[in-house]
Amino acid sequence: MSHIMTIESFDGQVVKDIIEASRRGRNAMTIITKQTIQFALYSGLVLIVIGLLSACNPKQAPATPPPRTVKVIQIKAAHDGQHQYASGRIQAAEQANLSFEISGKIRTLELALGERVKKGQRLARLDAQALELNVEVEKSNLKTAQIERNDASRQYQRLAALFAQKLTSASAVDEAEARLERATAQLSRHQASLAKAQRQLAKASLYAPFSGLITKQLVEQSEVVMAGQPIAAMANPQSQIEVKTWVPSRIHDHLSMGDTATVSLSLIEQSVRANVTQIGMEANQLGLFPVIAQLIEPPASFHPGMSVSLQWDLPSLHSRPVVPLTAIELLDKNHARVFVVEHPDANKTRLKARIIKVGALRETEVEVLSGLAVDEWVVAKGVNLLREHQEVYTAGAHLARYNH
């Protein structure tokens, strides 16, 4: 007979003992108390056994996901070669944007698009009633000052002659001399004021700085314009033809005055040589520098305003490492993060994050100014899904070495 009893069988035995005790007249509470004590002891024993079994079989930690497989590439230098290209626009060497030096409302506009004008010809005039009135006022003031100065001069000469004959006092002569000095100073001030008023009035008229053609008309008559606001542009078609372009620093830093470029007009498949005549030293917002090259014997088909391409034959350029745009996580406009693989030949390795300084953008790459060297290996893409010291499998390194 087994001595092991389950909880269910134990509860059934208690009920049977209570019924039997009732038939025999025994105290049922005595039976319940004894059985309860036995049940408590049995339950405690069960809990102890469960605890020991749990201690012998601890929970296993969740399985670590397998390392990710990443594609890696080797950093190479950008070999630009000798040919450097840029786009530009043909323009006349003698050209100008026309604007007033003062603000005002245009009274007359004496120009038209394509009109041929001569040097010194008036092209536009502002409403100058206030300026004209100011000139008249200054002329009147000057006339009054001139009369006062002449009268003071005559008085001084008369008193000086009387003083020589001892017919007047020295104080009278001194007073006349002081009056003459004041009148002379006043006359000089009014002369300067009149000259200033006349210069301002002259600024209300706009004249052609050279003979040429009106190439742009930017305003209409009766418009209000600000000082320095272009109202038209003109060029001298008889002057030399040149090309203006904007180049990045990798070209700008290696250009010199007199360097030769080949200028091509793609629409008619013509090209001509040009010599660099101006190299700007201040970059625009895109980091490009202005360069002007004068065309050598331009054909008749080259006209101002046409777009052209330029090619320079530079002897040598300093090449920098480049990295694909997919391999960087841009932090700001000058810095990015890459993941370097120090042992690309190993089956499994850990990543190392590195901050690099980036330079000029290319089509699908960016120049590396510092932080990364040629021949180092980096993760090619998916860098936003990676973390520092992450364990990965590498793909691409063995294939790259095989192709070499």
Tab-separated table of C-alpha atoms in Angstrom:
chain	number	residue	atom	x	y	z
A	1	MET	CA	0.000	0.000	0.000
A	2	SER	CA	1.429	3.336	-1.068
A	3	HIS	CA	2.045	6.033	1.573
A	4	ILE	CA	1.984	8.905	-0.962
A	5	MET	CA	-1.316	10.787	-1.030
A	6	THR	CA	-2.359	13.588	-3.407
A	7	ILE	CA	-4.166	16.693	-2.199
A	8	GLU	CA	-7.414	15.542	-3.828
A	9	SER	CA	-7.273	12.089	-2.139
A	10	PHE	CA	-6.290	13.716	1.133
A	11	ASP	CA	-9.429	15.931	1.113
A	12	GLY	CA	-11.642	12.899	0.323
A	13	GLN	CA	-10.207	10.950	3.248
A	14	VAL	CA	-11.042	13.806	5.634
A	15	VAL	CA	-14.691	13.727	4.578
A	16	LYS	CA	-14.889	9.948	5.094
A	17	ASP	CA	-13.339	10.219	8.581
A	18	ILE	CA	-15.887	12.890	9.605
A	19	ILE	CA	-18.840	10.725	8.490
A	20	GLU	CA	-17.483	7.658	10.297
A	21	ALA	CA	-16.873	9.697	13.460
A	22	SER	CA	-20.474	10.958	13.391
A	23	ARG	CA	-21.817	7.375	13.275
A	24	ARG	CA	-19.718	6.333	16.248
A	25	GLY	CA	-20.499	9.459	18.216
A	26	ARG	CA	-16.973	10.758	18.196
A	27	ASN	CA	-16.058	14.464	18.102
A	28	ALA	CA	-15.794	15.542	14.477
A	29	MET	CA	-13.646	18.597	15.365
A	30	THR	CA	-10.969	16.287	16.754
A	31	ILE	CA	-10.835	14.462	13.455
A	32	ILE	CA	-10.739	17.771	11.485
A	33	THR	CA	-7.918	19.144	13.662
A	34	LYS	CA	-5.739	16.089	13.254
A	35	GLN	CA	-6.345	15.928	9.534
A	36	THR	CA	-5.714	19.684	9.132
A	37	ILE	CA	-2.344	19.348	10.856
A	38	GLN	CA	-1.439	16.459	8.566
A	39	PHE	CA	-2.545	18.458	5.518
A	40	ALA	CA	-0.441	21.479	6.514
A	41	LEU	CA	2.622	19.321	7.005
A	42	TYR	CA	2.041	17.633	3.661
A	43	SER	CA	1.576	20.997	1.820
A	44	GLY	CA	4.788	22.408	3.300
A	45	LEU	CA	6.691	19.340	2.183
A	46	VAL	CA	5.338	19.755	-1.358
A	47	LEU	CA	6.408	23.428	-1.497
A	48	ILE	CA	9.923	22.569	-0.310
A	49	VAL	CA	10.269	19.935	-3.030
A	50	ILE	CA	9.059	22.386	-5.700
A	51	GLY	CA	11.562	25.002	-4.506
A	52	LEU	CA	14.419	22.518	-4.672
A	53	LEU	CA	13.423	21.461	-8.145
A	54	SER	CA	13.249	25.123	-9.251
A	55	ALA	CA	16.733	25.804	-7.873
A	56	CYS	CA	18.095	22.854	-9.780
A	57	ASN	CA	16.589	24.122	-13.061
A	58	PRO	CA	17.214	27.950	-13.329
A	59	LYS	CA	15.610	29.940	-16.196
A	60	GLN	CA	17.780	30.270	-19.277
A	61	ALA	CA	18.678	33.791	-20.611
A	62	PRO	CA	17.003	34.800	-23.891
A	63	ALA	CA	18.982	33.832	-26.949
A	64	THR	CA	21.295	36.540	-28.372
A	65	PRO	CA	20.449	37.404	-32.000
A	66	PRO	CA	23.131	36.348	-34.463
A	67	PRO	CA	25.571	39.023	-35.713
A	68	ARG	CA	24.397	41.122	-38.652
A	69	THR	CA	26.135	40.738	-42.007
A	70	VAL	CA	27.393	44.066	-43.388
A	71	LYS	CA	28.972	45.014	-46.698
A	72	VAL	CA	32.369	46.692	-46.381
A	73	ILE	CA	34.393	48.716	-48.879
A	74	GLN	CA	37.966	49.941	-48.984
A	75	ILE	CA	38.598	53.692	-49.030
A	76	LYS	CA	40.237	54.945	-52.225
A	77	ALA	CA	41.582	58.326	-53.302
A	78	ALA	CA	39.687	60.361	-55.871
A	79	HIS	CA	41.976	60.509	-58.876
A	80	ASP	CA	40.652	63.517	-60.720
A	81	GLY	CA	43.241	63.285	-63.431
A	82	GLN	CA	44.391	66.280	-65.404
A	83	HIS	CA	41.020	67.349	-66.827
A	84	GLN	CA	38.856	69.600	-64.695
A	85	TYR	CA	35.447	70.740	-65.898
A	86	ALA	CA	33.097	73.620	-65.084
A	87	SER	CA	30.174	75.406	-66.707
A	88	GLY	CA	30.076	79.109	-67.502
A	89	ARG	CA	28.410	81.865	-69.476
A	90	ILE	CA	29.762	84.057	-72.269
A	91	GLN	CA	29.767	87.788	-71.590
A	92	ALA	CA	31.233	90.954	-73.073
A	93	ALA	CA	34.374	92.128	-71.312
A	94	GLU	CA	32.957	95.675	-71.189
A	95	GLN	CA	29.536	95.526	-69.577
A	96	ALA	CA	27.712	97.304	-66.781
A	97	ASN	CA	24.591	97.231	-64.650
A	98	LEU	CA	23.024	100.688	-64.683
A	99	SER	CA	21.595	102.174	-61.483
A	100	PHE	CA	21.006	105.514	-59.792
A	101	GLU	CA	23.086	106.621	-56.839
A	102	ILE	CA	20.024	108.031	-55.098
A	103	SER	CA	16.448	106.862	-54.571
A	104	GLY	CA	13.504	108.373	-56.367
A	105	LYS	CA	10.690	108.061	-58.881
A	106	ILE	CA	11.643	107.651	-62.530
A	107	ARG	CA	10.428	110.680	-64.464
A	108	THR	CA	11.741	109.673	-67.905
A	109	LEU	CA	13.143	106.377	-69.215
A	110	GLU	CA	15.072	107.041	-72.419
A	111	LEU	CA	16.195	103.491	-73.244
A	112	ALA	CA	14.832	100.280	-74.761
A	113	LEU	CA	15.996	96.679	-74.903
A	114	GLY	CA	18.461	96.191	-77.769
A	115	GLU	CA	18.881	99.934	-78.357
A	116	ARG	CA	22.344	101.107	-79.343
A	117	VAL	CA	23.486	104.056	-77.215
A	118	LYS	CA	26.526	106.317	-77.180
A	119	LYS	CA	28.847	107.155	-74.314
A	120	GLY	CA	27.483	110.061	-72.249
A	121	GLN	CA	23.942	109.700	-73.595
A	122	ARG	CA	21.257	110.244	-70.943
A	123	LEU	CA	19.275	107.052	-70.387
A	124	ALA	CA	16.936	107.878	-67.499
A	125	ARG	CA	16.030	110.697	-65.107
A	126	LEU	CA	14.422	110.782	-61.662
A	127	ASP	CA	11.824	113.250	-60.437
A	128	ALA	CA	14.168	115.929	-59.097
A	129	GLN	CA	11.907	118.862	-58.177
A	130	ALA	CA	13.151	118.916	-54.572
A	131	LEU	CA	16.774	118.727	-55.719
A	132	GLU	CA	16.240	121.488	-58.258
A	133	LEU	CA	14.646	123.691	-55.590
A	134	ASN	CA	17.565	123.046	-53.277
A	135	VAL	CA	19.979	124.152	-55.992
A	136	GLU	CA	18.029	127.387	-56.470
A	137	VAL	CA	18.042	128.064	-52.723
A	138	GLU	CA	21.786	127.525	-52.537
A	139	LYS	CA	22.321	129.810	-55.506
A	140	SER	CA	20.342	132.555	-53.735
A	141	ASN	CA	22.286	132.020	-50.506
A	142	LEU	CA	25.541	132.181	-52.421
A	143	LYS	CA	24.521	135.440	-54.117
A	144	THR	CA	23.695	136.996	-50.749
A	145	ALA	CA	26.987	135.795	-49.287
A	146	GLN	CA	28.854	137.222	-52.272
A	147	ILE	CA	27.235	140.645	-51.781
A	148	GLU	CA	28.100	140.591	-48.069
A	149	ARG	CA	31.674	139.602	-48.779
A	150	ASN	CA	32.104	142.365	-51.405
A	151	ASP	CA	30.677	144.984	-49.045
A	152	ALA	CA	32.923	143.815	-46.186
A	153	SER	CA	35.925	143.944	-48.484
A	154	ARG	CA	35.214	147.531	-49.602
A	155	GLN	CA	34.698	148.665	-46.006
A	156	TYR	CA	37.948	147.105	-44.884
A	157	GLN	CA	39.899	148.727	-47.740
A	158	ARG	CA	38.401	152.173	-46.995
A	159	LEU	CA	39.135	151.982	-43.252
A	160	ALA	CA	42.611	150.661	-43.882
A	161	ALA	CA	43.334	153.677	-46.108
A	162	LEU	CA	41.980	156.084	-43.476
A	163	PHE	CA	44.043	154.397	-40.793
A	164	ALA	CA	47.148	154.935	-42.905
A	165	GLN	CA	46.329	158.685	-42.857
A	166	LYS	CA	45.619	158.462	-39.151
A	167	LEU	CA	42.016	159.429	-39.737
A	168	THR	CA	40.479	156.411	-38.001
A	169	SER	CA	41.248	154.141	-35.080
A	170	ALA	CA	42.931	150.772	-35.158
A	171	SER	CA	39.886	149.130	-33.508
A	172	ALA	CA	37.680	150.219	-36.421
A	173	VAL	CA	40.111	148.597	-38.845
A	174	ASP	CA	40.213	145.407	-36.753
A	175	GLU	CA	36.437	145.217	-36.691
A	176	ALA	CA	36.241	145.624	-40.467
A	177	GLU	CA	38.861	142.931	-40.957
A	178	ALA	CA	36.918	140.496	-38.723
A	179	ARG	CA	33.753	141.189	-40.724
A	180	LEU	CA	35.604	140.472	-43.942
A	181	GLU	CA	36.882	137.139	-42.581
A	182	ARG	CA	33.393	136.099	-41.501
A	183	ALA	CA	31.930	137.021	-44.872
A	184	THR	CA	34.673	135.141	-46.690
A	185	ALA	CA	34.044	132.000	-44.605
A	186	GLN	CA	30.298	132.286	-45.171
A	187	LEU	CA	30.864	132.608	-48.905
A	188	SER	CA	33.019	129.444	-48.919
A	189	ARG	CA	30.339	127.490	-47.061
A	190	HIS	CA	27.636	128.497	-49.525
A	191	GLN	CA	29.866	127.679	-52.469
A	192	ALA	CA	30.372	124.167	-51.026
A	193	SER	CA	26.632	123.793	-50.349
A	194	LEU	CA	25.788	124.781	-53.916
A	195	ALA	CA	28.332	122.328	-55.323
A	196	LYS	CA	26.864	119.545	-53.172
A	197	ALA	CA	23.304	120.366	-54.262
A	198	GLN	CA	24.390	120.363	-57.907
A	199	ARG	CA	26.089	116.973	-57.476
A	200	GLN	CA	22.917	115.549	-55.953
A	201	LEU	CA	20.893	116.946	-58.836
A	202	ALA	CA	23.313	115.367	-61.294
A	203	LYS	CA	22.748	111.993	-59.637
A	204	ALA	CA	19.108	112.205	-60.689
A	205	SER	CA	20.199	111.605	-64.286
A	206	LEU	CA	21.710	108.361	-65.577
A	207	TYR	CA	24.169	108.392	-68.475
A	208	ALA	CA	25.737	105.649	-70.591
A	209	PRO	CA	29.275	104.903	-69.321
A	210	PHE	CA	30.366	103.692	-72.787
A	211	SER	CA	28.944	103.060	-76.217
A	212	GLY	CA	27.107	99.791	-76.606
A	213	LEU	CA	23.788	97.951	-76.562
A	214	ILE	CA	21.081	97.850	-73.897
A	215	THR	CA	20.939	94.159	-72.939
A	216	LYS	CA	18.397	94.370	-70.101
A	217	GLN	CA	15.559	96.703	-69.134
A	218	LEU	CA	14.481	96.002	-65.577
A	219	VAL	CA	12.064	98.874	-64.728
A	220	GLU	CA	9.395	101.022	-66.299
A	221	GLN	CA	8.743	104.746	-66.239
A	222	SER	CA	7.145	106.170	-63.029
A	223	GLU	CA	8.503	103.305	-60.899
A	224	VAL	CA	10.167	104.154	-57.580
A	225	VAL	CA	13.696	102.778	-57.392
A	226	MET	CA	16.217	102.573	-54.574
A	227	ALA	CA	19.796	103.729	-54.668
A	228	GLY	CA	21.932	101.065	-56.326
A	229	GLN	CA	18.955	99.138	-57.716
A	230	PRO	CA	19.743	98.032	-61.294
A	231	ILE	CA	17.321	99.499	-63.825
A	232	ALA	CA	19.086	98.228	-66.961
A	233	ALA	CA	22.247	96.559	-68.243
A	234	MET	CA	24.401	97.273	-71.258
A	235	ALA	CA	27.392	95.729	-73.010
A	236	ASN	CA	29.866	96.750	-75.651
A	237	PRO	CA	29.719	94.147	-78.435
A	238	GLN	CA	32.947	95.548	-79.858
A	239	SER	CA	34.886	94.619	-76.711
A	240	GLN	CA	36.580	91.302	-76.034
A	241	ILE	CA	34.394	88.251	-75.354
A	242	GLU	CA	35.024	86.402	-72.086
A	243	VAL	CA	33.590	83.581	-70.022
A	244	LYS	CA	32.616	83.794	-66.364
A	245	THR	CA	32.452	80.590	-64.366
A	246	TRP	CA	32.331	79.412	-60.739
A	247	VAL	CA	34.702	76.649	-59.643
A	248	PRO	CA	35.211	74.614	-56.429
A	249	SER	CA	38.316	74.966	-54.317
A	250	ARG	CA	39.968	71.865	-55.789
A	251	ILE	CA	40.205	73.749	-59.111
A	252	HIS	CA	40.531	77.280	-57.743
A	253	ASP	CA	43.552	76.429	-55.586
A	254	HIS	CA	45.503	75.232	-58.628
A	255	LEU	CA	44.604	77.985	-61.107
A	256	SER	CA	46.991	80.790	-62.053
A	257	MET	CA	46.651	83.896	-64.180
A	258	GLY	CA	47.184	83.004	-67.814
A	259	ASP	CA	46.192	79.327	-67.479
A	260	THR	CA	44.490	78.021	-70.602
A	261	ALA	CA	41.033	76.487	-70.775
A	262	THR	CA	39.093	74.914	-73.631
A	263	VAL	CA	35.649	76.510	-73.982
A	264	SER	CA	33.035	74.407	-75.744
A	265	LEU	CA	29.608	75.318	-77.065
A	266	SER	CA	27.793	71.987	-77.001
A	267	LEU	CA	24.869	73.065	-79.169
A	268	ILE	CA	27.055	73.568	-82.238
A	269	GLU	CA	30.004	71.409	-81.153
A	270	GLN	CA	32.530	74.243	-81.370
A	271	SER	CA	35.403	74.954	-79.021
A	272	VAL	CA	37.928	77.737	-78.558
A	273	ARG	CA	40.813	78.442	-76.214
A	274	ALA	CA	40.625	81.005	-73.396
A	275	ASN	CA	43.156	82.494	-70.970
A	276	VAL	CA	42.356	83.097	-67.298
A	277	THR	CA	42.350	86.846	-66.625
A	278	GLN	CA	40.664	87.119	-63.228
A	279	ILE	CA	40.561	84.755	-60.213
A	280	GLY	CA	38.226	85.701	-57.377
A	281	MET	CA	39.339	85.091	-53.801
A	282	GLU	CA	35.934	85.124	-52.066
A	283	ALA	CA	33.624	82.117	-52.352
A	284	ASN	CA	29.853	82.333	-52.632
A	285	GLN	CA	27.364	80.525	-50.387
A	286	LEU	CA	27.967	77.280	-52.281
A	287	GLY	CA	31.719	77.454	-51.741
A	288	LEU	CA	32.463	78.306	-55.392
A	289	PHE	CA	34.953	80.947	-56.579
A	290	PRO	CA	34.467	83.282	-59.580
A	291	VAL	CA	36.900	82.925	-62.486
A	292	ILE	CA	36.962	84.884	-65.751
A	293	ALA	CA	38.742	83.694	-68.898
A	294	GLN	CA	39.143	85.740	-72.084
A	295	LEU	CA	38.366	83.941	-75.339
A	296	ILE	CA	41.116	83.771	-77.952
A	297	GLU	CA	39.736	84.501	-81.431
A	298	PRO	CA	36.108	83.603	-80.653
A	299	PRO	CA	34.003	82.533	-83.651
A	300	ALA	CA	31.032	84.580	-84.752
A	301	SER	CA	28.681	81.952	-83.305
A	302	PHE	CA	29.759	82.804	-79.727
A	303	HIS	CA	27.402	85.454	-78.319
A	304	PRO	CA	27.031	86.958	-74.819
A	305	GLY	CA	24.569	85.025	-72.686
A	306	MET	CA	25.339	81.595	-74.154
A	307	SER	CA	26.129	78.727	-71.779
A	308	VAL	CA	29.408	76.906	-72.345
A	309	SER	CA	31.564	74.266	-70.671
A	310	LEU	CA	35.203	74.790	-69.707
A	311	GLN	CA	37.986	72.236	-69.421
A	312	TRP	CA	41.310	72.931	-67.721
A	313	ASP	CA	44.442	70.854	-68.223
A	314	LEU	CA	46.021	71.110	-64.794
A	315	PRO	CA	49.313	69.272	-64.280
A	316	SER	CA	48.579	67.801	-60.872
A	317	LEU	CA	45.927	67.930	-58.193
A	318	HIS	CA	46.073	66.754	-54.614
A	319	SER	CA	43.690	63.816	-54.405
A	320	ARG	CA	41.715	63.176	-51.238
A	321	PRO	CA	39.967	60.041	-49.997
A	322	VAL	CA	36.302	59.733	-50.925
A	323	VAL	CA	33.554	57.717	-49.294
A	324	PRO	CA	30.088	56.810	-50.647
A	325	LEU	CA	27.200	58.874	-49.326
A	326	THR	CA	25.529	55.644	-48.177
A	327	ALA	CA	28.468	54.938	-45.855
A	328	ILE	CA	28.124	58.094	-43.740
A	329	GLU	CA	25.708	59.366	-41.119
A	330	LEU	CA	25.788	63.151	-41.483
A	331	LEU	CA	26.096	64.979	-38.143
A	332	ASP	CA	26.345	68.544	-39.491
A	333	LYS	CA	27.447	70.190	-42.728
A	334	ASN	CA	31.126	69.484	-41.986
A	335	HIS	CA	31.147	66.227	-39.990
A	336	ALA	CA	29.829	62.690	-40.391
A	337	ARG	CA	30.113	59.300	-38.701
A	338	VAL	CA	31.338	56.092	-40.300
A	339	PHE	CA	31.859	52.571	-38.966
A	340	VAL	CA	35.412	51.337	-39.467
A	341	VAL	CA	36.208	47.636	-39.813
A	342	GLU	CA	39.739	46.981	-38.564
A	343	HIS	CA	39.875	43.292	-39.554
A	344	PRO	CA	37.847	42.913	-42.759
A	345	ASP	CA	39.396	39.517	-43.547
A	346	ALA	CA	38.106	38.015	-40.307
A	347	ASN	CA	34.872	36.059	-40.504
A	348	LYS	CA	33.472	37.999	-37.560
A	349	THR	CA	34.620	41.376	-36.207
A	350	ARG	CA	33.476	44.363	-34.150
A	351	LEU	CA	32.681	47.821	-35.497
A	352	LYS	CA	34.383	51.023	-34.424
A	353	ALA	CA	32.561	54.335	-34.903
A	354	ARG	CA	34.647	57.285	-36.093
A	355	ILE	CA	33.860	60.971	-36.710
A	356	ILE	CA	35.283	62.337	-39.974
A	357	LYS	CA	35.439	65.801	-41.535
A	358	VAL	CA	33.844	65.934	-44.969
A	359	GLY	CA	34.440	68.301	-47.876
A	360	ALA	CA	33.029	68.765	-51.369
A	361	LEU	CA	30.105	66.647	-52.520
A	362	ARG	CA	30.359	64.654	-55.714
A	363	GLU	CA	27.581	62.742	-57.496
A	364	THR	CA	27.460	59.754	-55.117
A	365	GLU	CA	30.488	60.436	-52.918
A	366	VAL	CA	31.901	62.997	-50.540
A	367	GLU	CA	35.520	64.039	-50.032
A	368	VAL	CA	37.112	63.164	-46.681
A	369	LEU	CA	39.227	66.023	-45.328
A	370	SER	CA	40.357	64.232	-42.164
A	371	GLY	CA	39.591	61.249	-39.957
A	372	LEU	CA	39.868	58.510	-42.581
A	373	ALA	CA	42.827	57.264	-44.584
A	374	VAL	CA	43.171	55.546	-47.930
A	375	ASP	CA	42.958	51.714	-47.770
A	376	GLU	CA	40.905	51.647	-44.557
A	377	TRP	CA	37.693	49.602	-44.591
A	378	VAL	CA	34.250	50.968	-43.674
A	379	VAL	CA	30.683	49.712	-43.718
A	380	ALA	CA	29.183	50.583	-47.105
A	381	LYS	CA	25.528	51.162	-46.157
A	382	GLY	CA	22.924	50.799	-43.425
A	383	VAL	CA	25.058	52.724	-40.919
A	384	ASN	CA	21.998	54.148	-39.161
A	385	LEU	CA	21.147	50.606	-37.997
A	386	LEU	CA	24.558	49.942	-36.428
A	387	ARG	CA	26.160	50.768	-33.081
A	388	GLU	CA	29.622	51.070	-31.560
A	389	HIS	CA	31.407	47.734	-30.879
A	390	GLN	CA	28.640	45.751	-32.564
A	391	GLU	CA	29.716	42.266	-33.652
A	392	VAL	CA	29.131	41.686	-37.375
A	393	TYR	CA	29.962	39.404	-40.251
A	394	THR	CA	31.736	41.169	-43.138
A	395	ALA	CA	30.928	40.812	-46.812
A	396	GLY	CA	32.801	42.357	-49.703
A	397	ALA	CA	36.372	42.352	-48.413
A	398	HIS	CA	37.294	38.926	-49.789
A	399	LEU	CA	35.697	39.700	-53.139
A	400	ALA	CA	37.521	43.032	-53.389
A	401	ARG	CA	40.873	41.421	-52.706
A	402	TYR	CA	40.103	38.658	-55.239
A	403	ASN	CA	39.369	41.227	-57.942
A	404	HIS	CA	42.686	42.933	-57.280
